Coordinates of C-alpha atoms in Angstrom, one line a residue:
Chain Z
K1 CA -24.9 15.1 13.3
A2 CA -21.3 16.9 13.2
G3 CA -18.6 13.6 11.7
V4 CA -15.1 12.8 13.5
T5 CA -13.0 16.2 13.8
Q6 CA -9.0 16.4 14.1
T7 CA -6.7 19.5 15.5
P8 CA -4.6 21.1 14.3
R9 CA -5.4 20.0 10.1
Y10 CA -1.1 21.6 9.5
L11 CA 1.6 21.0 11.7
I12 CA 5.3 22.0 10.7
K13 CA 7.5 20.5 13.4
T14 CA 11.0 20.0 14.0
R15 CA 13.5 16.6 14.2
G16 CA 13.5 16.7 18.4
Q17 CA 10.1 17.7 19.1
Q18 CA 7.2 16.4 20.4
V19 CA 3.5 17.2 19.0
T20 CA 0.1 16.6 20.4
L21 CA -2.6 15.9 18.2
S22 CA -6.3 15.8 19.0
C23 CA -9.5 13.4 17.8
S24 CA -13.6 14.2 18.1
P25 CA -15.7 11.8 18.0
I26 CA -18.8 11.4 16.6
S27 CA -21.1 11.6 19.7
G28 CA -21.9 8.6 21.3
H29 CA -18.7 6.7 19.7
R30 CA -17.0 5.5 22.0
S31 CA -14.3 4.0 19.9
V32 CA -10.6 5.9 19.0
S33 CA -8.4 3.8 16.6
W34 CA -5.2 6.5 15.0
Y35 CA -3.8 5.7 11.7
Q36 CA -0.6 7.0 10.0
Q37 CA -0.6 7.1 6.3
T38 CA 2.1 7.3 3.9
P39 CA 2.5 7.1 0.5
G40 CA 4.5 4.6 1.1
Q41 CA 3.8 3.1 3.7
G42 CA 0.3 3.2 3.2
L43 CA -2.3 3.4 6.5
Q44 CA -0.8 1.7 9.4
F45 CA -2.7 1.3 12.6
L46 CA -0.9 2.9 15.7
F47 CA -3.6 1.9 18.3
E48 CA -7.6 1.4 19.1
Y49 CA -8.6 3.2 22.6
F50 CA -12.6 2.7 23.8
S51 CA -13.5 3.7 27.0
E52 CA -10.2 5.6 28.1
T53 CA -8.5 1.8 27.7
Q54 CA -5.9 0.9 24.7
R55 CA -7.4 -2.3 23.6
N56 CA -5.0 -3.0 21.0
K57 CA -1.2 -1.5 19.5
G58 CA 0.5 -1.2 16.1
N59 CA 3.8 -2.0 15.5
F60 CA 4.6 1.4 16.2
P61 CA 8.2 2.8 18.8
G62 CA 7.5 4.1 22.1
R63 CA 7.0 6.9 20.9
F64 CA 4.0 6.7 19.5
S65 CA 1.3 6.8 23.2
G66 CA -2.7 8.6 23.3
R67 CA -4.7 8.1 26.0
Q68 CA -8.7 8.8 25.9
F69 CA -10.9 11.1 28.0
S70 CA -14.0 10.4 29.9
N71 CA -16.3 12.0 26.8
S72 CA -14.4 10.0 24.5
R73 CA -12.1 12.6 23.2
S74 CA -8.6 11.3 22.4
E75 CA -5.3 12.3 22.3
M76 CA -2.1 11.0 20.5
N77 CA 1.4 12.5 21.5
V78 CA 4.2 11.7 19.1
S79 CA 8.1 12.0 20.8
T80 CA 11.5 13.5 19.8
L81 CA 10.6 13.1 16.2
E82 CA 12.4 12.5 13.0
L83 CA 11.5 13.1 9.6
G84 CA 9.9 9.9 9.4
D85 CA 7.4 10.4 10.9
S86 CA 6.3 13.0 8.8
A87 CA 2.9 12.1 7.5
L88 CA -1.5 12.3 7.7
Y89 CA -2.6 11.0 10.8
L90 CA -5.7 10.7 10.8
C91 CA -8.6 9.4 13.9
A92 CA -11.9 6.3 13.0
S93 CA -14.3 6.7 15.4
S94 CA -16.8 3.8 15.8
L95 CA -20.8 2.9 17.7
V96 CA -18.6 0.4 19.1
G97 CA -15.3 -0.7 19.5
S98 CA -14.6 -5.4 18.9
A99 CA -17.6 -5.6 16.5
S100 CA -16.0 -5.4 12.8
S101 CA -19.8 -4.9 11.8
Y102 CA -19.9 -1.0 12.9
E103 CA -17.9 0.8 10.3
Q104 CA -15.8 3.3 11.0
Y105 CA -15.9 7.0 10.8
F106 CA -12.4 9.1 9.6
G107 CA -12.0 13.0 10.4
P108 CA -9.9 14.2 7.3
G109 CA -6.8 13.6 9.5
T110 CA -4.1 15.9 10.6
R111 CA -1.0 15.9 8.4
L112 CA 2.5 16.2 10.8
T113 CA 6.0 17.4 8.4
V114 CA 9.2 17.4 10.7
T115 CA 11.5 19.5 8.8
Chain D
D1 CA -3.1 -9.3 9.8
A2 CA -4.5 -10.5 6.3
K3 CA -3.4 -8.9 3.4
T4 CA -5.1 -7.7 0.2
T5 CA -5.1 -7.2 -3.9
Q6 CA -6.5 -5.2 -5.6
P7 CA -5.4 -3.5 -9.6
N8 CA -3.7 -0.5 -9.0
S9 CA -5.9 1.4 -11.1
M10 CA -9.9 1.4 -13.0
E11 CA -11.4 3.4 -15.6
S12 CA -14.3 4.0 -16.2
N13 CA -17.2 5.4 -18.2
E14 CA -19.4 8.0 -16.3
E15 CA -22.7 6.3 -15.8
E16 CA -21.6 3.0 -16.4
P17 CA -21.3 0.2 -13.8
V18 CA -18.1 -0.5 -12.7
H19 CA -16.7 -3.0 -10.7
L20 CA -13.8 -3.4 -8.3
P21 CA -12.3 -7.0 -7.3
C22 CA -9.9 -7.4 -3.7
N23 CA -8.3 -10.6 -3.4
H24 CA -8.5 -11.6 0.8
S25 CA -7.2 -15.3 0.2
T26 CA -6.0 -15.1 4.3
I27 CA -9.2 -13.6 5.6
S28 CA -9.1 -14.9 9.3
G29 CA -13.2 -16.7 9.5
T30 CA -14.9 -14.0 11.6
D31 CA -13.6 -10.9 9.9
Y32 CA -16.0 -8.2 7.7
I33 CA -14.8 -6.4 4.7
H34 CA -14.4 -3.8 5.0
W35 CA -14.6 -0.4 1.9
Y36 CA -13.8 2.4 1.8
R37 CA -12.6 5.6 -0.4
Q38 CA -10.3 8.5 0.0
L39 CA -10.4 12.0 -2.6
P40 CA -6.8 13.4 -2.1
S41 CA -6.3 16.0 0.8
Q42 CA -9.4 14.2 2.8
G43 CA -9.6 11.8 5.4
P44 CA -10.8 7.1 3.7
E45 CA -15.0 7.3 3.9
Y46 CA -16.6 4.1 4.8
V47 CA -19.1 2.1 2.1
I48 CA -19.5 -0.6 2.6
H49 CA -19.2 -4.5 4.6
G50 CA -20.1 -7.3 4.9
L51 CA -18.9 -10.6 6.2
T52 CA -21.1 -13.0 4.1
S53 CA -23.7 -12.4 2.4
N54 CA -24.2 -9.8 -0.6
V55 CA -24.6 -6.3 1.1
N56 CA -26.3 -3.8 -1.3
N57 CA -26.9 0.2 0.4
R58 CA -27.9 3.4 -0.9
M59 CA -24.0 4.4 -2.5
A60 CA -23.0 0.4 -3.5
S61 CA -23.3 -3.5 -3.0
L62 CA -21.0 -5.9 -1.8
A63 CA -20.8 -9.3 -3.2
I64 CA -18.6 -11.8 -1.4
A65 CA -17.0 -15.1 -2.5
E66 CA -18.8 -18.3 -1.7
D67 CA -15.2 -19.3 0.4
R68 CA -14.9 -15.3 1.3
K69 CA -11.5 -15.8 -0.6
S70 CA -12.6 -12.5 -2.9
S71 CA -15.4 -9.6 -2.3
T72 CA -16.3 -6.8 -5.2
L73 CA -17.8 -3.8 -4.7
I74 CA -19.8 -2.9 -7.6
L75 CA -20.0 0.6 -7.8
H76 CA -24.2 0.7 -10.2
R77 CA -24.0 3.9 -11.9
A78 CA -20.5 6.0 -12.0
T79 CA -20.6 9.5 -11.4
L80 CA -17.9 11.9 -11.3
R81 CA -18.2 11.8 -7.5
D82 CA -17.2 7.8 -7.2
A83 CA -13.5 9.2 -8.7
A84 CA -11.3 8.1 -5.8
V85 CA -8.9 5.7 -4.3
Y86 CA -10.9 2.7 -2.7
Y87 CA -9.5 0.5 -0.2
C88 CA -11.0 -3.1 0.7
S89 CA -9.7 -4.3 4.3
P90 CA -10.4 -7.3 6.5
F91 CA -11.9 -5.9 9.8
G92 CA -9.9 -7.1 12.6
N93 CA -8.2 -7.4 16.4
E94 CA -10.1 -3.4 16.0
K95 CA -8.2 -2.3 13.3
L96 CA -8.2 -1.6 9.2
T97 CA -5.3 -3.1 7.3
F98 CA -6.0 -1.4 3.8
G99 CA -3.0 -2.1 1.0
T100 CA -2.0 0.4 -1.6
G101 CA -6.2 0.3 -3.1
T102 CA -7.6 0.6 -6.3
R103 CA -7.5 4.5 -8.5
L104 CA -10.7 4.8 -10.2
T105 CA -11.0 7.4 -12.7
I106 CA -14.8 8.2 -14.1
I107 CA -14.2 9.4 -17.8
P108 CA -16.9 11.6 -18.4

């Protein structure tokens, strides 16, 4: 079974631009979560989608948004990029959301650099 | 959100058992305890999770304290491929909360 895929793997953007990252979960997984990982802040939760609905959201500004499609694929968008948005963005999928008994499967991440 | 405390780093000899501790004293009663590991330039990899009783899988064992305020990940025979940063996390409200993790070094 194919793992979680994320595209693109690397991205360089300029301050003020916007970016869209894509995540394809493992086949059959309906929950997709997004995390931001930085050396200083560690892993921080952005949001979680289940069956095209956002069920939970972390403490990030409104510039960070996401959506999930009917095939469970998800995208996240960051508008008006700031230097501090440079990070590794990770997507994780699980078989069923809301039940913490299910393991999360992470993709390789998208390394975003904002200059 | 529940907070976790782990040693910053640990070393172990190859083929020896490794015990990685985690303190999660503020964990909610319904939160599972998850463990993941991460290699450089890769996403975290699931290792094991449990709620109250000890758990075993092909990768590791998880020992959970009776009061659930701490847990220990046990790698029975460490190999060089086990060198990674290990994170424990309570899983609540559909999200993981990683701390700084433990960097495990395996000595050949």
